[in-house]
Short mmCIF file of C-alpha atoms in Angstrom, two decimals:
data_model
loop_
_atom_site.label_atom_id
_atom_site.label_comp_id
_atom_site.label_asym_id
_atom_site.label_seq_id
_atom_site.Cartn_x
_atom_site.Cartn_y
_atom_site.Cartn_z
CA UNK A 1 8.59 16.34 0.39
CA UNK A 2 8.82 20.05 2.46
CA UNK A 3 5.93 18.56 4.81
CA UNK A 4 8.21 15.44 5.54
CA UNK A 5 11.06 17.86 6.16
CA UNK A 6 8.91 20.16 8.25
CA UNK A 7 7.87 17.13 10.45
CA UNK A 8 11.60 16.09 10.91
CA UNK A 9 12.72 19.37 11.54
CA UNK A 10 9.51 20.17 14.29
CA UNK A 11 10.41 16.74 15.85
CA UNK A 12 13.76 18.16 16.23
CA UNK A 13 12.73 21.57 17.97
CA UNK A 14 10.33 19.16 20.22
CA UNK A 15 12.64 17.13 21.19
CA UNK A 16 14.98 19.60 22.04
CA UNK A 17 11.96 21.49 23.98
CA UNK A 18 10.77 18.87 25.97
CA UNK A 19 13.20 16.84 28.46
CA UNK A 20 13.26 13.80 29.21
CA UNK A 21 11.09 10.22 27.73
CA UNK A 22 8.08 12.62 26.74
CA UNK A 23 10.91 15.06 24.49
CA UNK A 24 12.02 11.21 23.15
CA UNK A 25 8.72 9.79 22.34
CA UNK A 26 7.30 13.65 20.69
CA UNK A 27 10.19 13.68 18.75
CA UNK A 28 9.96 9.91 17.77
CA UNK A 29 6.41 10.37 17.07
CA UNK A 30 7.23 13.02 14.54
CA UNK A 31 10.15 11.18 12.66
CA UNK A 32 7.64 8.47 11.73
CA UNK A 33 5.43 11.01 10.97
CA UNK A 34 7.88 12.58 8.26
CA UNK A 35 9.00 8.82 7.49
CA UNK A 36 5.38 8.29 5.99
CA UNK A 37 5.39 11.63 4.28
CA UNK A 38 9.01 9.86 2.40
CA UNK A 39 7.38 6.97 1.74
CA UNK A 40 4.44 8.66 0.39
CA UNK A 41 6.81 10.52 -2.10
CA UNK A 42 8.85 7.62 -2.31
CA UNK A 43 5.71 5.95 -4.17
CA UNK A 44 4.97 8.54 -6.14
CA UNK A 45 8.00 8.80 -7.70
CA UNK A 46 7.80 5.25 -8.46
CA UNK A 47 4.65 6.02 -10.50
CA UNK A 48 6.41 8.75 -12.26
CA UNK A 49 8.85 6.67 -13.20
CA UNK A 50 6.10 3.88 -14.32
CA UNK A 51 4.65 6.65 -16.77
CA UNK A 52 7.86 7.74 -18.50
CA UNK A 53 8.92 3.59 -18.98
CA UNK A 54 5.52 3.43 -20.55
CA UNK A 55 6.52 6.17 -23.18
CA UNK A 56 9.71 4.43 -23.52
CA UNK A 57 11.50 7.46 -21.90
CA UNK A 58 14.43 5.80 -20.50
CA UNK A 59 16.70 8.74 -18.98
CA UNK A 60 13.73 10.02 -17.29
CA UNK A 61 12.51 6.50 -15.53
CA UNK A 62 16.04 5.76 -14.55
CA UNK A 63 16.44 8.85 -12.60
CA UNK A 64 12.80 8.69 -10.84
CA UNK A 65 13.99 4.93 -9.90
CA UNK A 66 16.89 6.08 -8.37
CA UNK A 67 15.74 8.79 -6.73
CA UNK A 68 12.60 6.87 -5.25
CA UNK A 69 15.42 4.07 -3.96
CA UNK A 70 17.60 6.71 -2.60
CA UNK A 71 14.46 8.55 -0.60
CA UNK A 72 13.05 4.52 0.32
CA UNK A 73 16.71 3.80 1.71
CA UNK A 74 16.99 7.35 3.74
CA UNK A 75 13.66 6.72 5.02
CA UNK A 76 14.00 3.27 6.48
CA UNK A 77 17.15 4.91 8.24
CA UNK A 78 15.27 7.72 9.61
CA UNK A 79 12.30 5.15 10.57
CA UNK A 80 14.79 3.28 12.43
CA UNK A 81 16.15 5.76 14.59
CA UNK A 82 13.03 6.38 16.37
CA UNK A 83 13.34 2.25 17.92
CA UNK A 84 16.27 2.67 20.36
CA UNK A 85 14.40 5.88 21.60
CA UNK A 86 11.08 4.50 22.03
CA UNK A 87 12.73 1.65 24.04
CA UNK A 88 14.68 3.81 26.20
CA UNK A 89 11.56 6.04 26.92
CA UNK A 90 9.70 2.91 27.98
CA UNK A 91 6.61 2.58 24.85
CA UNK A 92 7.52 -0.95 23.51
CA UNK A 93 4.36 -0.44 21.48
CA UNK A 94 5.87 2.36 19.30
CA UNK A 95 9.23 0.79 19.19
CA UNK A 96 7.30 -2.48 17.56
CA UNK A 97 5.38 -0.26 15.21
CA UNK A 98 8.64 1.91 14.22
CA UNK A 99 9.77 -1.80 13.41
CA UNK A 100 7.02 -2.96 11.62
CA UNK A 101 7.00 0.13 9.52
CA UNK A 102 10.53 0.02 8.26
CA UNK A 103 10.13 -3.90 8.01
CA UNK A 104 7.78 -2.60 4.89
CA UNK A 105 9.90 0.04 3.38
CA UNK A 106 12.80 -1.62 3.42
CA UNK A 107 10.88 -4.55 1.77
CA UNK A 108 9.70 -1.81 -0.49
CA UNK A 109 13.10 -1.23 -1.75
CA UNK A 110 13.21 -4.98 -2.18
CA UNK A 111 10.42 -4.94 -4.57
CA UNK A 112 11.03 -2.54 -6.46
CA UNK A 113 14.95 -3.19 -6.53
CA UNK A 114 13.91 -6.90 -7.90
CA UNK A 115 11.85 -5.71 -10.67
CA UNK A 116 14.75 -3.80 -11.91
CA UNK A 117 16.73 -7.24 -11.67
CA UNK A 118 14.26 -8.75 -13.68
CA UNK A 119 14.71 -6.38 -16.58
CA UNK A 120 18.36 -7.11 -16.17
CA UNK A 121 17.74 -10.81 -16.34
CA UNK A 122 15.29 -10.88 -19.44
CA UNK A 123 18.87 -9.39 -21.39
CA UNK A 124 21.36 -12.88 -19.63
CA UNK A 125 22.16 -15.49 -21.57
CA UNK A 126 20.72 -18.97 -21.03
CA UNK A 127 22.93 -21.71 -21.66
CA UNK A 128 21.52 -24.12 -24.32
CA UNK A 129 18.83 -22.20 -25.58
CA UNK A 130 20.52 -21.01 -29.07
CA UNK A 131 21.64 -23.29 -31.61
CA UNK A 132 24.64 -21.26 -31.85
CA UNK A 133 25.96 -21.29 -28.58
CA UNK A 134 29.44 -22.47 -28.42
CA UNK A 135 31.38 -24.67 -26.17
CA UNK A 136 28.99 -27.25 -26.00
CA UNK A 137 26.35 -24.61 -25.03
CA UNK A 138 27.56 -22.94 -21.73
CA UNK A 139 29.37 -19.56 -23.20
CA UNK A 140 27.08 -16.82 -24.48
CA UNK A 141 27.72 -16.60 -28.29
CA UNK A 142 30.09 -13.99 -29.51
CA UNK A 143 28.07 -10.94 -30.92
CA UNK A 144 30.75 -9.03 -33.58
CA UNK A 145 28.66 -5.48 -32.27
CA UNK A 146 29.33 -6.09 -28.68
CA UNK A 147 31.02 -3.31 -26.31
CA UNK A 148 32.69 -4.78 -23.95
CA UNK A 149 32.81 -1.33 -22.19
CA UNK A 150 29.22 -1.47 -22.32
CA UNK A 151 29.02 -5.14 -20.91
CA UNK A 152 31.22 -4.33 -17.89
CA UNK A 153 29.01 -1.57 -17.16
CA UNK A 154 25.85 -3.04 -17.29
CA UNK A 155 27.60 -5.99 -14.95
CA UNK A 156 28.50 -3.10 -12.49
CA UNK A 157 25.04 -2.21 -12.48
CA UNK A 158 23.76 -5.27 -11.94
CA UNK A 159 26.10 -6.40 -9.02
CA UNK A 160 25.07 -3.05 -7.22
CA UNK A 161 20.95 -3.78 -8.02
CA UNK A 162 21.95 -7.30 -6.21
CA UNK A 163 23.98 -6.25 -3.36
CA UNK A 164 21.63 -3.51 -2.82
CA UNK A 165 18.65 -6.19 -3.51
CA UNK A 166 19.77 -8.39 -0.75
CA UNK A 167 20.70 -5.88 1.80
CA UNK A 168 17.12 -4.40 2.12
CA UNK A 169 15.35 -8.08 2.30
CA UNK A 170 17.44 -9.11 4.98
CA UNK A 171 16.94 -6.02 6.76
CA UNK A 172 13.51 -5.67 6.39
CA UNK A 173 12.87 -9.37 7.69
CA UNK A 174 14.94 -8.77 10.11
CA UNK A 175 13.12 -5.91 11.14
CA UNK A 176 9.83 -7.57 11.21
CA UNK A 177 11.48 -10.40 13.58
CA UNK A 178 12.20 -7.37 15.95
CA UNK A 179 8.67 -6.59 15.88
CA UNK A 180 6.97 -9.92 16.13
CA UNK A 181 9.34 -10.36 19.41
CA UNK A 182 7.73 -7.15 21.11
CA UNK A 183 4.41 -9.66 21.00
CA UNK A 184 2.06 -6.36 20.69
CA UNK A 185 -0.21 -5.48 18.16
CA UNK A 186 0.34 -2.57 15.69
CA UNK A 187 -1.09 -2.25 12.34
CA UNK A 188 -3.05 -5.15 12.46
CA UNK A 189 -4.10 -4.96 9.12
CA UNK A 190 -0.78 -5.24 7.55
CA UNK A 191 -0.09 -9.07 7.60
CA UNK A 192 2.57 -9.07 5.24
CA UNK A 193 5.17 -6.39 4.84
CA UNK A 194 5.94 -7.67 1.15
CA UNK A 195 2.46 -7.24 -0.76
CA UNK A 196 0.79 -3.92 0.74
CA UNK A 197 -2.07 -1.44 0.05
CA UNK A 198 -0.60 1.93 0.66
CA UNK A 199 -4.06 3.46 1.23
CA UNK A 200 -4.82 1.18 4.27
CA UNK A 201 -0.90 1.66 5.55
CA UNK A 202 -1.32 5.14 6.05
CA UNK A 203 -4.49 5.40 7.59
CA UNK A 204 -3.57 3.28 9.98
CA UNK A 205 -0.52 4.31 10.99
CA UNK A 206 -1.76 7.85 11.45
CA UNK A 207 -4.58 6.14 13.69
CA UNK A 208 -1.82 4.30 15.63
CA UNK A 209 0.30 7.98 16.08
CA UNK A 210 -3.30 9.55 16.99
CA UNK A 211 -3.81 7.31 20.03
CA UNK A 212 -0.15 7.21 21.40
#
């Protein structure tokens, strides 16, 4: 996490430094540096919170999750505002790979937001599959220990996980539209910014910085 904020905060002093399209692309250069540095901690924190679930340590996994899909969603922004200033400093090749790389975290969030849905939608009720459903099967049975309190809240919940679901899958196709339409090659081995091997992400993405 400090060597992502060093790289922002060196990108800024560069860009500052230097005038002109060669300040814009240093300092572009360095923001998806420090945007892969996020992303690297993003994951990790996603593992962190894989190991407490797996000791059934709920507070703990909650708060890694939402801290990984806080630092995911700050880091696609930050990714992202490196595109309008590769364009303007003339390298469409780094504006296609600072669109192909947020394509993939914000389909990052996506993944990770949906398996947190799923968990969500193991608990709904399925009309029809309980004997004791009631009104002819489409309205949940009433449970006499219920909290409605505690219903509305996990429906908040929910309804945020959704909105928050869809916003990052449209973005992140939408993103990887961008970059298909600058018809140039970046990451080549990254065919599909939904199933990815992190390993071979950021090697080459440090081997497509290198030769910029």
């Amino acid at each position: 996490m400090d060597e992502a904020r060093k790289l922002k905060h060196e990108g800024n002093r560069r860009g500052s430094s230097e005038r002109g399209a060669e300040g814009q692309l240093t300092q572009g250069k360095y923001y998806l540096r420090s945007g892969a540095k996020f992303f690297e901690y993003a994951l990790k924190l996603q593992e962190v919170k894989v190991a407490y679930q797996e000791k059934n340590d709920i507070q703990h996994a909650h708060s890694f999750g939402d801290n990984c899909i806080t630092t995911l969603s700050q880091t696609s922004s930050l990714i992202e505002s490196t595109i309008r200033a590769f364009q303007s400093a003339g390298s469409m090749r780094l504006a296609a790979l600072g669109c192909k790389m947020a394509s993939v975290v914000h389909l990052t969030v996506y993944r990770l937001q949906h398996r947190k849905l799923q968990s969500f939608y193991s608990e709904l009720f399925t009309p029809g599959r309980s004997p004791e459903t009631r009104e002819n099967g489409l309205t949940p049975p009433i449970d006499p220990n219920s909290n409605l309190n505690s219903n509305s809240s996990k429906d908040a919940a929910m309804r945020k996980h959704l909105l928050k679901e869809m916003e990052h899958t449209l973005r992140g196709f939408e993103m990887w539209r961008r970059y298909e339409a600058y018809k140039v090659s970046v990451l080549p081995r990254v065919t599909n910014p939904v199933i990815l091997d992190p390993a071979v992400f950021f090697e080459d993405l440090e081997a497509e910085l290198n030769q910029s």
